[in-house]
PDB file of C-alpha atoms in Angstrom:
ATOM      1  CA  MET A   1      -2.268  -2.334  31.079  1.00 71.00           C
ATOM      2  CA  SER A   2       1.417  -2.435  31.975  1.00 73.00           C
ATOM      3  CA  TRP A   3       2.178  -4.230  28.698  1.00 69.00           C
ATOM      4  CA  ILE A   4       0.375  -1.497  26.754  1.00 72.00           C
ATOM      5  CA  TYR A   5       2.221   1.248  28.613  1.00 72.00           C
ATOM      6  CA  SER A   6       5.610  -0.398  28.104  1.00 74.00           C
ATOM      7  CA  SER A   7       5.071  -0.717  24.361  1.00 73.00           C
ATOM      8  CA  LEU A   8       4.191   2.938  23.701  1.00 72.00           C
ATOM      9  CA  THR A   9       6.475   5.861  22.958  1.00 74.00           C
ATOM     10  CA  GLY A  10       6.296   9.051  24.981  1.00 74.00           C
ATOM     11  CA  SER A  11       4.540  10.962  22.203  1.00 68.00           C
ATOM     12  CA  VAL A  12       1.790   8.340  22.117  1.00 71.00           C
ATOM     13  CA  MET A  13       1.656   7.940  25.873  1.00 77.00           C
ATOM     14  CA  VAL A  14       0.460  11.527  26.350  1.00 79.00           C
ATOM     15  CA  ARG A  15      -2.689  10.645  24.403  1.00 78.00           C
ATOM     16  CA  ILE A  16      -3.780   8.100  27.015  1.00 82.00           C
ATOM     17  CA  VAL A  17      -2.881   9.837  30.277  1.00 84.00           C
ATOM     18  CA  GLY A  18      -5.703   9.416  32.780  1.00 85.00           C
ATOM     19  CA  LEU A  19      -7.366   6.452  31.074  1.00 86.00           C
ATOM     20  CA  THR A  20      -7.901   3.522  33.389  1.00 86.00           C
ATOM     21  CA  THR A  21      -9.011   0.557  31.302  1.00 88.00           C
ATOM     22  CA  ALA A  22      -7.467  -1.252  28.343  1.00 86.00           C
ATOM     23  CA  PHE A  23     -10.709  -0.676  26.434  1.00 87.00           C
ATOM     24  CA  GLU A  24     -10.411   3.108  26.877  1.00 86.00           C
ATOM     25  CA  VAL A  25      -6.769   3.017  25.824  1.00 83.00           C
ATOM     26  CA  TRP A  26      -7.386   0.947  22.673  1.00 79.00           C
ATOM     27  CA  THR A  27     -10.429   3.017  21.700  1.00 79.00           C
ATOM     28  CA  THR A  28      -8.532   6.284  22.131  1.00 79.00           C
ATOM     29  CA  LEU A  29      -5.496   5.027  20.235  1.00 75.00           C
ATOM     30  CA  GLY A  30      -7.736   3.720  17.473  1.00 72.00           C
ATOM     31  CA  ARG A  31      -9.441   7.080  17.044  1.00 70.00           C
ATOM     32  CA  ASN A  32      -6.101   8.872  17.018  1.00 67.00           C
ATOM     33  CA  PHE A  33      -4.506   6.671  14.404  1.00 64.00           C
ATOM     34  CA  VAL A  34      -7.392   6.075  12.012  1.00 57.00           C
ATOM     35  CA  SER A  35      -7.054   9.569  10.579  1.00 54.00           C
ATOM     36  CA  ALA A  36      -3.293   9.081  10.240  1.00 53.00           C
ATOM     37  CA  ASN A  37      -3.897   5.808   8.385  1.00 59.00           C
ATOM     38  CA  ASN A  38      -6.464   7.472   6.125  1.00 64.00           C
ATOM     39  CA  ASN A  39      -3.938  10.159   5.185  1.00 66.00           C
ATOM     40  CA  GLY A  40      -1.315   7.485   4.598  1.00 74.00           C
ATOM     41  CA  LEU A  41      -3.807   5.521   2.532  1.00 80.00           C
ATOM     42  CA  LEU A  42      -4.461   8.471   0.240  1.00 83.00           C
ATOM     43  CA  ASP A  43      -0.742   9.140  -0.158  1.00 85.00           C
ATOM     44  CA  LEU A  44       0.033   5.497  -0.925  1.00 85.00           C
ATOM     45  CA  GLU A  45      -2.840   5.167  -3.399  1.00 89.00           C
ATOM     46  CA  GLN A  46      -1.716   8.329  -5.199  1.00 90.00           C
ATOM     47  CA  SER A  47       1.884   7.107  -5.289  1.00 91.00           C
ATOM     48  CA  LEU A  48       0.759   3.790  -6.760  1.00 90.00           C
ATOM     49  CA  GLN A  49      -1.248   5.576  -9.454  1.00 91.00           C
ATOM     50  CA  ASP A  50       1.738   7.803 -10.257  1.00 91.00           C
ATOM     51  CA  VAL A  51       4.485   5.183 -10.175  1.00 90.00           C
ATOM     52  CA  SER A  52       6.390   4.953 -13.440  1.00 92.00           C
ATOM     53  CA  LYS A  53       9.495   3.295 -14.773  1.00 92.00           C
ATOM     54  CA  ASP A  54      11.100   6.688 -15.563  1.00 89.00           C
ATOM     55  CA  GLY A  55      14.711   5.585 -16.015  1.00 90.00           C
ATOM     56  CA  LEU A  56      14.529   2.748 -13.512  1.00 91.00           C
ATOM     57  CA  SER A  57      15.454  -0.772 -14.473  1.00 91.00           C
ATOM     58  CA  VAL A  58      12.435  -3.063 -14.780  1.00 88.00           C
ATOM     59  CA  GLN A  59      13.508  -4.782 -11.564  1.00 89.00           C
ATOM     60  CA  GLU A  60      13.713  -1.470  -9.679  1.00 91.00           C
ATOM     61  CA  TYR A  61      10.343  -0.446 -11.081  1.00 91.00           C
ATOM     62  CA  VAL A  62       8.688  -3.702 -10.001  1.00 89.00           C
ATOM     63  CA  ILE A  63      10.204  -3.407  -6.515  1.00 89.00           C
ATOM     64  CA  LYS A  64       8.960   0.178  -6.208  1.00 90.00           C
ATOM     65  CA  GLY A  65       5.415  -0.853  -7.138  1.00 90.00           C
ATOM     66  CA  LYS A  66       5.565  -3.927  -4.913  1.00 89.00           C
ATOM     67  CA  ASP A  67       6.688  -1.809  -1.955  1.00 88.00           C
ATOM     68  CA  LEU A  68       3.654   0.432  -2.435  1.00 88.00           C
ATOM     69  CA  THR A  69       1.183  -2.450  -2.716  1.00 89.00           C
ATOM     70  CA  ASP A  70       2.772  -4.143   0.309  1.00 86.00           C
ATOM     71  CA  SER A  71       2.423  -0.913   2.291  1.00 81.00           C
ATOM     72  CA  LEU A  72      -1.241  -0.676   1.345  1.00 82.00           C
ATOM     73  CA  ALA A  73      -1.808  -4.282   2.389  1.00 83.00           C
ATOM     74  CA  ALA A  74      -0.058  -3.580   5.707  1.00 73.00           C
ATOM     75  CA  ILE A  75      -2.635  -0.910   6.575  1.00 74.00           C
ATOM     76  CA  GLY A  76      -5.524  -3.146   5.623  1.00 77.00           C
ATOM     77  CA  GLU A  77      -6.056  -1.984   2.029  1.00 83.00           C
ATOM     78  CA  PRO A  78      -4.712  -4.764  -0.194  1.00 88.00           C
ATOM     79  CA  VAL A  79      -4.650  -4.107  -3.926  1.00 92.00           C
ATOM     80  CA  PRO A  80      -6.143  -6.960  -5.982  1.00 92.00           C
ATOM     81  CA  GLU A  81      -3.638  -8.583  -8.307  1.00 90.00           C
ATOM     82  CA  ASN A  82      -5.490  -7.591 -11.487  1.00 87.00           C
ATOM     83  CA  LYS A  83      -5.215  -3.930 -10.425  1.00 90.00           C
ATOM     84  CA  GLN A  84      -1.532  -4.393  -9.625  1.00 90.00           C
ATOM     85  CA  VAL A  85      -1.001  -5.639 -13.185  1.00 89.00           C
ATOM     86  CA  ARG A  86      -2.843  -2.599 -14.597  1.00 88.00           C
ATOM     87  CA  PHE A  87      -0.763  -0.184 -12.489  1.00 89.00           C
ATOM     88  CA  PHE A  88       2.360  -1.983 -13.655  1.00 91.00           C
ATOM     89  CA  PHE A  89       1.358  -1.672 -17.312  1.00 90.00           C
ATOM     90  CA  ARG A  90       0.327   1.971 -16.961  1.00 90.00           C
ATOM     91  CA  GLY A  91       3.730   3.083 -15.698  1.00 92.00           C
ATOM     92  CA  LEU A  92       5.945   1.249 -18.177  1.00 91.00           C
ATOM     93  CA  GLY A  93       6.017   3.893 -20.887  1.00 87.00           C
ATOM     94  CA  LEU A  94       5.558   3.943 -24.648  1.00 89.00           C
ATOM     95  CA  GLU A  95       8.519   1.698 -25.446  1.00 89.00           C
ATOM     96  CA  TYR A  96       6.621  -1.198 -23.815  1.00 89.00           C
ATOM     97  CA  ASN A  97       3.297  -0.714 -25.678  1.00 90.00           C
ATOM     98  CA  VAL A  98       3.717  -3.832 -27.837  1.00 92.00           C
ATOM     99  CA  PHE A  99       4.397  -5.944 -24.753  1.00 87.00           C
ATOM    100  CA  VAL A 100       1.507  -4.422 -22.790  1.00 87.00           C
ATOM    101  CA  THR A 101      -0.921  -4.879 -25.678  1.00 88.00           C
ATOM    102  CA  SER A 102       0.081  -8.503 -26.220  1.00 87.00           C
ATOM    103  CA  ILE A 103      -0.504  -9.330 -22.545  1.00 84.00           C
ATOM    104  CA  ALA A 104      -3.436  -7.046 -21.716  1.00 78.00           C
ATOM    105  CA  TYR A 105      -5.767  -8.440 -24.351  1.00 81.00           C
ATOM    106  CA  ARG A 106      -5.215 -12.119 -23.651  1.00 81.00           C
ATOM    107  CA  PRO A 107      -8.375 -13.938 -22.551  1.00 81.00           C
ATOM    108  CA  ASP A 108      -6.493 -15.568 -19.674  1.00 84.00           C
ATOM    109  CA  GLN A 109      -5.012 -12.734 -17.661  1.00 78.00           C
ATOM    110  CA  PRO A 110      -1.607 -13.695 -16.264  1.00 79.00           C
ATOM    111  CA  SER A 111      -0.626 -13.085 -12.674  1.00 80.00           C
ATOM    112  CA  LEU A 112       1.686 -10.236 -11.781  1.00 77.00           C
ATOM    113  CA  GLU A 113       4.443 -12.758 -11.168  1.00 81.00           C
ATOM    114  CA  ASP A 114       3.960 -14.237 -14.659  1.00 79.00           C
ATOM    115  CA  VAL A 115       4.038 -10.787 -16.247  1.00 74.00           C
TER     116      VAL A 115
END
């Protein structure tokens, strides 16, 4: 229990005052943070759907999308690679339509890294 107490901030510590077992502490913390993760999940998913190149370089755009998919994976909601490719294509803009069409309709779908 002392390890748990020493690793928590004061704002989290108040949520477990009076609990006496590690099981109670972990259960309480889990309940408290699941709703926070669900809100974060919705925000991250929406951001990924809305991400667009919009004046960014291609490298900046890829990094922005990768940061979002990495954040989703970090909270236990990994985005499959085929969906990552679709999100990437969706946000590129009209000037990339020829490129997107040439890749999207290939029988062997390339990885995100290959794209």
